[in-house]
Amino acid sequence: MQYNPGWNSSSVNVLHVRAVGPADTLHYIWSSIGAPAVLLVATESRNSSLGINWSRLLSDSPAGAVWIDPPSSVVYATALVFAKVFEYRDTKAAEKLFYPTYDLSNFSWDSINHTLNPTALTAEFRGVPAADPSGSFSNGSVAFRVTAYEAGGRDGPLPSLLHTANSSKVEFVLAGVAPRGNGSRFALEVATVEELGVAQKLRSARSIDDEYTPTIFEMLSLGAESHNASSTLSFLQWKATAYGSRTPRREDSIQCWAESLQEANWTLPASSIVRAYFGEGVGTTYTVSAINISFGGEEGGLYQEKRYLSWSALLGFGQPPMDTFSPLVISITAVALGTPILMLLVGTCVVLFAQRKRYSEYEPIN
């Protein structure tokens, strides 16, 4: 991990996570300049490096301020932008009443230098609106917690996401923010930037195995797929749940669902790091899509009570990790299905044996 490489000030946040493989390098460049965003760049060189022109990056025209050396080593690049937070409530007319939107590009973000942990490979971007006329953020904040991984494994805290060394985790946290109405619910807008010829697809997978995330049987993923190949280039993956506690338990689960994926060229998120790498052609040379992740159960009661919401997602390159049936579930299923079958077989044998024994006590009649 590198914080603000080539820049001595902590007034802005750029976090570079570099993972070197046998013949390639993966780059994750996180930033809160403008809306919080992350660039994902895969190269076919072990020696590729990040270049930043800081004066241009912090100017009104940041195009070309971020690049990878050598440029020819880049095989794939994409970006995720966490653009807006919506607050709304349902009305009796089955319509949604939206409050003024929290545009994350207008937030003031703390320096991550205080939360950066190079040993644990974690950092936290925490921010509040630059202007807060409603006072909702007087005791609250929005945060994005970033975690990188050196190897495959599974997170301990719920939702216990399975990860690989090619992936990272981001956790969206809404803490202490006062709702502006009774029964408020929240939604996070996530935008993606892809090259032409690459399309995002939203997929849902269900499983009867909920050992690691109790009562949650659905996994959602947003995958980038090339029109010329069926393989997945990058992904954003999450369980269909959020949590209303700093130490989440099953009973703290908050309903989570995804709205339909939409083309978002008309609402291009303001993110300097995205424009700095992809240039001003974002929205024309590149495709921008957006999806809203919504949180809140019946009447949004759990957030009203605890004023805490956390949602975790995995992002990375290639295919997303897939859970297989655990030995515990396989054993339970085997016992549940095997016991009736075994009883049926034993019962059949007993009946056949009893019939043979009963008829063997009599002499055949001529």
Short mmCIF file of C-alpha atoms in Angstrom, two decimals:
data_model
loop_
_atom_site.label_atom_id
_atom_site.label_comp_id
_atom_site.label_asym_id
_atom_site.label_seq_id
_atom_site.Cartn_x
_atom_site.Cartn_y
_atom_site.Cartn_z
CA MET A 1 0.00 0.00 0.00
CA GLN A 2 1.17 3.54 -0.86
CA TYR A 3 -0.52 6.69 0.43
CA ASN A 4 -0.37 9.72 -1.89
CA PRO A 5 2.69 8.43 -3.82
CA GLY A 6 4.91 11.37 -4.81
CA TRP A 7 2.93 13.89 -2.74
CA ASN A 8 3.82 15.09 0.77
CA SER A 9 0.47 16.64 1.74
CA SER A 10 -2.41 14.78 3.41
CA SER A 11 -5.05 17.27 2.29
CA VAL A 12 -6.30 14.77 -0.32
CA ASN A 13 -6.49 10.99 -0.42
CA VAL A 14 -5.03 8.62 -3.03
CA LEU A 15 -4.31 5.05 -1.94
CA HIS A 16 -2.40 2.76 -4.30
CA VAL A 17 -2.62 -0.99 -3.65
CA ARG A 18 -0.23 -3.01 -5.81
CA ALA A 19 -0.31 -6.82 -6.02
CA VAL A 20 2.52 -8.53 -7.93
CA GLY A 21 2.05 -11.99 -9.42
CA PRO A 22 4.42 -14.36 -11.25
CA ALA A 23 3.98 -12.52 -14.56
CA ASP A 24 1.54 -9.69 -13.92
CA THR A 25 0.55 -6.86 -11.58
CA LEU A 26 -2.85 -5.75 -10.30
CA HIS A 27 -3.34 -2.10 -9.37
CA TYR A 28 -6.12 -0.72 -7.17
CA ILE A 29 -6.10 3.09 -6.97
CA TRP A 30 -8.59 4.44 -4.40
CA SER A 31 -9.35 8.13 -4.09
CA SER A 32 -11.76 10.56 -2.44
CA ILE A 33 -10.94 13.44 -4.78
CA GLY A 34 -14.43 14.15 -6.02
CA ALA A 35 -16.72 11.19 -5.41
CA PRO A 36 -14.98 8.18 -3.78
CA ALA A 37 -13.78 5.85 -6.53
CA VAL A 38 -11.41 3.03 -7.29
CA LEU A 39 -9.50 2.29 -10.51
CA LEU A 40 -8.75 -1.35 -11.24
CA VAL A 41 -5.92 -1.87 -13.71
CA ALA A 42 -4.45 -5.26 -14.69
CA THR A 43 -1.07 -5.40 -16.43
CA GLU A 44 1.01 -8.21 -17.91
CA SER A 45 4.23 -6.96 -16.37
CA ARG A 46 5.66 -7.57 -12.90
CA ASN A 47 7.34 -4.15 -13.03
CA SER A 48 4.43 -1.89 -13.98
CA SER A 49 4.12 1.23 -11.84
CA LEU A 50 1.69 4.07 -11.15
CA GLY A 51 2.42 7.59 -12.35
CA ILE A 52 0.64 10.72 -11.05
CA ASN A 53 0.95 14.34 -12.14
CA TRP A 54 -0.34 15.94 -8.95
CA SER A 55 -0.68 19.51 -10.18
CA ARG A 56 -2.84 18.31 -13.06
CA LEU A 57 -4.80 15.87 -10.87
CA LEU A 58 -5.82 18.67 -8.52
CA SER A 59 -6.69 21.06 -11.34
CA ASP A 60 -10.03 21.56 -13.07
CA SER A 61 -8.79 19.49 -16.05
CA PRO A 62 -7.32 16.28 -14.59
CA ALA A 63 -7.34 14.24 -17.83
CA GLY A 64 -4.02 12.43 -18.27
CA ALA A 65 -2.88 13.02 -14.69
CA VAL A 66 -2.86 9.28 -13.82
CA TRP A 67 -1.23 6.55 -15.90
CA ILE A 68 0.48 3.16 -15.69
CA ASP A 69 4.06 2.62 -16.91
CA PRO A 70 4.64 1.06 -19.35
CA PRO A 71 1.27 1.84 -21.00
CA SER A 72 1.63 -1.16 -23.31
CA SER A 73 1.50 -3.52 -20.32
CA VAL A 74 -2.12 -2.63 -19.50
CA VAL A 75 -4.51 -5.40 -20.54
CA TYR A 76 -7.67 -4.22 -18.76
CA ALA A 77 -8.89 -1.20 -16.82
CA THR A 78 -12.18 -0.33 -15.16
CA ALA A 79 -13.49 1.93 -12.41
CA LEU A 80 -16.14 1.98 -9.70
CA VAL A 81 -17.53 5.25 -8.39
CA PHE A 82 -19.61 5.55 -5.23
CA ALA A 83 -21.58 8.53 -6.41
CA LYS A 84 -24.60 9.30 -4.21
CA VAL A 85 -26.54 8.32 -1.12
CA PHE A 86 -30.32 8.56 -1.36
CA GLU A 87 -32.71 8.83 1.56
CA TYR A 88 -36.39 8.09 0.98
CA ARG A 89 -39.53 6.70 2.57
CA ASP A 90 -42.54 4.87 1.22
CA THR A 91 -45.89 6.62 1.18
CA LYS A 92 -49.39 5.21 1.45
CA ALA A 93 -49.77 5.67 -2.30
CA ALA A 94 -47.00 3.09 -2.81
CA GLU A 95 -44.69 5.83 -4.04
CA LYS A 96 -41.27 6.82 -2.76
CA LEU A 97 -40.74 10.23 -1.24
CA PHE A 98 -37.11 11.26 -1.75
CA TYR A 99 -35.28 13.76 0.42
CA PRO A 100 -32.48 15.92 -1.06
CA THR A 101 -29.70 13.66 -2.32
CA TYR A 102 -26.32 13.38 -0.63
CA ASP A 103 -23.85 13.87 -3.51
CA LEU A 104 -20.61 12.27 -2.30
CA SER A 105 -18.53 14.46 -4.62
CA ASN A 106 -19.54 17.40 -2.41
CA PHE A 107 -18.33 15.77 0.81
CA SER A 108 -15.32 16.73 2.88
CA TRP A 109 -13.13 13.68 3.51
CA ASP A 110 -10.77 13.08 6.42
CA SER A 111 -7.18 12.10 5.76
CA ILE A 112 -6.82 8.32 5.66
CA ASN A 113 -3.29 8.71 6.99
CA HIS A 114 -4.77 8.24 10.48
CA THR A 115 -6.57 4.98 9.60
CA LEU A 116 -4.09 3.42 7.18
CA ASN A 117 -2.73 0.10 8.45
CA PRO A 118 -0.12 -1.29 6.02
CA THR A 119 0.23 -4.46 8.10
CA ALA A 120 -3.47 -5.34 8.10
CA LEU A 121 -3.84 -3.82 4.60
CA THR A 122 -6.79 -1.65 5.65
CA ALA A 123 -7.79 2.01 5.39
CA GLU A 124 -10.92 4.08 5.92
CA PHE A 125 -12.28 7.04 3.95
CA ARG A 126 -14.64 9.00 6.22
CA GLY A 127 -16.56 12.10 5.18
CA VAL A 128 -19.37 14.54 5.91
CA PRO A 129 -21.19 16.98 3.62
CA ALA A 130 -19.39 20.26 3.03
CA ALA A 131 -22.79 21.90 3.71
CA ASP A 132 -25.32 20.27 6.05
CA PRO A 133 -28.37 22.55 6.37
CA SER A 134 -30.52 19.81 7.94
CA GLY A 135 -27.91 18.98 10.60
CA SER A 136 -28.26 15.26 9.90
CA PHE A 137 -24.48 14.79 10.01
CA SER A 138 -23.88 16.70 13.25
CA ASN A 139 -22.99 13.38 14.94
CA GLY A 140 -22.64 11.15 11.90
CA SER A 141 -20.57 10.31 8.84
CA VAL A 142 -20.31 8.20 5.71
CA ALA A 143 -17.31 5.87 5.45
CA PHE A 144 -15.77 3.46 2.97
CA ARG A 145 -13.48 0.90 4.59
CA VAL A 146 -11.00 -0.74 2.26
CA THR A 147 -9.31 -4.11 2.80
CA ALA A 148 -6.75 -5.81 0.54
CA TYR A 149 -5.80 -9.48 0.75
CA GLU A 150 -2.50 -11.31 0.40
CA ALA A 151 -4.10 -14.76 0.08
CA GLY A 152 -7.43 -16.50 -0.25
CA GLY A 153 -9.69 -17.03 2.73
CA ARG A 154 -12.91 -15.96 4.38
CA ASP A 155 -13.73 -12.89 6.45
CA GLY A 156 -14.57 -13.52 10.09
CA PRO A 157 -17.29 -10.86 10.64
CA LEU A 158 -20.62 -11.26 8.89
CA PRO A 159 -21.35 -11.56 6.00
CA SER A 160 -18.14 -13.66 5.96
CA LEU A 161 -17.34 -13.09 2.28
CA LEU A 162 -15.06 -15.59 0.56
CA HIS A 163 -12.11 -13.83 -1.07
CA THR A 164 -8.99 -14.50 -3.15
CA ALA A 165 -5.66 -12.69 -3.44
CA ASN A 166 -7.01 -11.08 -6.64
CA SER A 167 -9.78 -9.26 -4.78
CA SER A 168 -10.34 -6.48 -2.25
CA LYS A 169 -13.23 -5.59 0.04
CA VAL A 170 -15.06 -2.31 0.46
CA GLU A 171 -17.46 -1.69 3.34
CA PHE A 172 -19.98 1.15 3.12
CA VAL A 173 -20.84 2.49 6.59
CA LEU A 174 -23.53 4.99 7.54
CA ALA A 175 -23.04 5.81 11.22
CA GLY A 176 -24.85 8.32 13.43
CA VAL A 177 -26.61 10.09 10.55
CA ALA A 178 -29.99 11.39 11.72
CA PRO A 179 -32.87 10.34 9.41
CA ARG A 180 -34.89 13.20 7.96
CA GLY A 181 -38.18 11.34 8.33
CA ASN A 182 -39.91 8.46 10.08
CA GLY A 183 -39.11 5.13 8.45
CA SER A 184 -36.32 6.48 6.26
CA ARG A 185 -34.47 4.05 4.04
CA PHE A 186 -31.17 4.58 2.26
CA ALA A 187 -29.67 3.63 -1.09
CA LEU A 188 -26.13 3.83 -2.47
CA GLU A 189 -25.54 4.63 -6.15
CA VAL A 190 -22.60 2.74 -7.65
CA ALA A 191 -21.40 3.65 -11.15
CA THR A 192 -19.04 1.64 -13.34
CA VAL A 193 -16.80 2.75 -16.22
CA GLU A 194 -15.96 0.24 -18.95
CA GLU A 195 -14.33 0.32 -22.36
CA LEU A 196 -16.60 -0.01 -25.39
CA GLY A 197 -17.22 -3.69 -26.09
CA VAL A 198 -17.46 -4.53 -22.39
CA ALA A 199 -20.86 -4.71 -20.70
CA GLN A 200 -21.92 -5.01 -17.09
CA LYS A 201 -24.39 -7.75 -16.13
CA LEU A 202 -26.21 -8.18 -12.83
CA ARG A 203 -26.56 -11.79 -11.70
CA SER A 204 -28.20 -13.46 -8.72
CA ALA A 205 -27.30 -16.88 -7.33
CA ARG A 206 -29.25 -18.72 -4.64
CA SER A 207 -28.06 -21.55 -2.44
CA ILE A 208 -29.49 -23.64 0.38
CA ASP A 209 -26.17 -23.30 2.22
CA ASP A 210 -26.29 -20.37 4.67
CA GLU A 211 -23.70 -21.67 7.13
CA TYR A 212 -21.46 -18.60 6.90
CA THR A 213 -24.25 -16.02 6.52
CA PRO A 214 -27.27 -17.33 8.44
CA THR A 215 -30.72 -16.81 6.86
CA ILE A 216 -29.19 -15.21 3.73
CA PHE A 217 -29.48 -17.47 0.70
CA GLU A 218 -28.77 -15.02 -2.13
CA MET A 219 -25.50 -13.74 -3.60
CA LEU A 220 -25.49 -10.89 -6.14
CA SER A 221 -22.71 -9.90 -8.49
CA LEU A 222 -22.09 -7.21 -11.06
CA GLY A 223 -19.73 -8.61 -13.66
CA ALA A 224 -17.96 -6.99 -16.62
CA GLU A 225 -18.11 -9.25 -19.67
CA SER A 226 -16.58 -8.73 -23.09
CA HIS A 227 -18.88 -9.03 -26.10
CA ASN A 228 -16.25 -11.21 -27.79
CA ALA A 229 -15.80 -13.65 -24.90
CA SER A 230 -17.94 -15.12 -22.16
CA SER A 231 -15.30 -14.73 -19.45
CA THR A 232 -15.74 -12.21 -16.63
CA LEU A 233 -13.11 -9.45 -16.56
CA SER A 234 -13.97 -7.88 -13.20
CA PHE A 235 -16.71 -8.07 -10.60
CA LEU A 236 -18.47 -6.50 -7.65
CA GLN A 237 -20.01 -9.19 -5.43
CA TRP A 238 -22.14 -8.96 -2.30
CA LYS A 239 -24.57 -10.87 -0.12
CA ALA A 240 -28.18 -9.70 -0.10
CA THR A 241 -27.88 -8.22 3.37
CA ALA A 242 -26.55 -5.28 5.35
CA TYR A 243 -26.15 -5.03 9.12
CA GLY A 244 -27.22 -2.58 11.79
CA SER A 245 -24.45 -3.14 14.33
CA ARG A 246 -20.70 -2.60 14.63
CA THR A 247 -20.41 -6.25 15.73
CA PRO A 248 -22.98 -7.81 13.38
CA ARG A 249 -25.06 -10.80 14.40
CA ARG A 250 -27.82 -12.65 12.58
CA GLU A 251 -30.54 -10.59 14.27
CA ASP A 252 -28.87 -7.34 13.08
CA SER A 253 -29.50 -8.16 9.42
CA ILE A 254 -31.03 -5.40 7.28
CA GLN A 255 -32.74 -6.24 4.02
CA CYS A 256 -30.67 -5.35 0.94
CA TRP A 257 -31.70 -5.44 -2.69
CA ALA A 258 -30.45 -4.14 -6.03
CA GLU A 259 -32.40 -2.01 -8.46
CA SER A 260 -32.07 -2.68 -12.19
CA LEU A 261 -28.79 -1.78 -13.90
CA GLN A 262 -29.06 1.36 -16.02
CA GLU A 263 -26.87 3.18 -18.51
CA ALA A 264 -25.74 6.33 -16.73
CA ASN A 265 -23.99 8.43 -19.35
CA TRP A 266 -26.37 11.27 -18.54
CA THR A 267 -25.38 11.30 -14.85
CA LEU A 268 -21.64 10.92 -15.12
CA PRO A 269 -20.25 10.88 -11.58
CA ALA A 270 -17.83 13.64 -10.71
CA SER A 271 -14.62 11.81 -9.85
CA SER A 272 -11.23 13.33 -10.60
CA ILE A 273 -9.39 10.01 -10.42
CA VAL A 274 -11.64 8.50 -13.13
CA ARG A 275 -11.27 11.45 -15.48
CA ALA A 276 -7.55 11.58 -14.69
CA TYR A 277 -7.06 8.05 -16.04
CA PHE A 278 -9.75 7.64 -18.71
CA GLY A 279 -9.74 11.26 -19.91
CA GLU A 280 -12.64 13.44 -20.97
CA GLY A 281 -13.99 10.65 -23.20
CA VAL A 282 -15.77 9.04 -20.27
CA GLY A 283 -19.39 8.71 -21.34
CA THR A 284 -18.55 8.63 -25.07
CA THR A 285 -15.43 6.51 -25.57
CA TYR A 286 -16.30 4.56 -22.43
CA THR A 287 -19.59 3.16 -21.14
CA VAL A 288 -20.97 4.30 -17.79
CA SER A 289 -23.57 2.18 -15.98
CA ALA A 290 -25.14 2.69 -12.58
CA ILE A 291 -27.00 0.61 -10.03
CA ASN A 292 -28.67 1.50 -6.75
CA ILE A 293 -28.14 -0.75 -3.74
CA SER A 294 -31.05 -0.18 -1.34
CA PHE A 295 -31.15 -0.94 2.37
CA GLY A 296 -33.97 -1.10 4.87
CA GLY A 297 -36.52 -3.58 6.09
CA GLU A 298 -40.09 -2.96 7.12
CA GLU A 299 -40.41 0.79 7.79
CA GLY A 300 -36.61 1.01 8.19
CA GLY A 301 -36.96 0.31 11.90
CA LEU A 302 -33.51 -1.13 12.68
CA TYR A 303 -31.62 1.93 11.41
CA GLN A 304 -34.00 4.25 13.26
CA GLU A 305 -33.15 2.43 16.47
CA LYS A 306 -29.36 2.05 16.19
CA ARG A 307 -28.43 4.61 13.53
CA TYR A 308 -25.83 2.31 12.08
CA LEU A 309 -25.69 0.55 8.71
CA SER A 310 -22.86 -1.40 7.10
CA TRP A 311 -22.77 -3.15 3.74
CA SER A 312 -19.79 -5.17 2.47
CA ALA A 313 -18.85 -6.03 -1.10
CA LEU A 314 -15.96 -7.78 -2.79
CA LEU A 315 -14.36 -6.41 -5.95
CA GLY A 316 -11.60 -7.75 -8.10
CA PHE A 317 -10.44 -9.24 -11.38
CA GLY A 318 -11.66 -12.37 -13.14
CA GLN A 319 -14.42 -14.63 -11.92
CA PRO A 320 -15.88 -13.88 -8.47
CA PRO A 321 -15.22 -16.52 -5.79
CA MET A 322 -17.95 -19.15 -5.61
CA ASP A 323 -18.97 -20.87 -2.40
CA THR A 324 -19.22 -24.66 -2.49
CA PHE A 325 -21.26 -26.78 -0.13
CA SER A 326 -19.42 -27.02 3.18
CA PRO A 327 -18.72 -30.45 4.79
CA LEU A 328 -21.23 -29.60 7.52
CA VAL A 329 -24.06 -29.00 5.04
CA ILE A 330 -23.08 -32.08 3.03
CA SER A 331 -23.18 -34.18 6.22
CA ILE A 332 -26.55 -32.78 7.28
CA THR A 333 -27.99 -33.35 3.80
CA ALA A 334 -26.60 -36.87 3.68
CA VAL A 335 -28.15 -37.70 7.06
CA ALA A 336 -31.46 -36.04 6.18
CA LEU A 337 -31.77 -37.85 2.86
CA GLY A 338 -29.91 -41.02 3.77
CA THR A 339 -31.83 -41.90 6.95
CA PRO A 340 -35.27 -42.35 5.26
CA ILE A 341 -33.69 -44.34 2.43
CA LEU A 342 -31.83 -46.54 4.90
CA MET A 343 -35.02 -47.09 6.92
CA LEU A 344 -36.89 -48.00 3.74
CA LEU A 345 -34.23 -50.52 2.74
CA VAL A 346 -34.10 -52.06 6.23
CA GLY A 347 -37.90 -52.22 6.38
CA THR A 348 -38.08 -53.91 2.97
CA CYS A 349 -35.50 -56.50 3.99
CA VAL A 350 -37.35 -57.23 7.25
CA VAL A 351 -40.66 -57.71 5.42
CA LEU A 352 -39.12 -60.00 2.83
CA PHE A 353 -37.34 -62.04 5.46
CA ALA A 354 -40.51 -62.36 7.54
CA GLN A 355 -42.50 -63.52 4.54
CA ARG A 356 -39.94 -66.17 3.63
CA LYS A 357 -39.77 -67.38 7.22
CA ARG A 358 -43.57 -67.61 7.57
CA TYR A 359 -44.07 -69.67 4.42
CA SER A 360 -41.13 -71.96 5.21
CA GLU A 361 -42.99 -73.37 8.26
CA TYR A 362 -45.57 -75.14 6.06
CA GLU A 363 -45.27 -78.12 3.73
CA PRO A 364 -46.14 -77.54 0.11
CA ILE A 365 -49.62 -78.80 -0.90
CA ASN A 366 -49.75 -81.19 -3.86
#
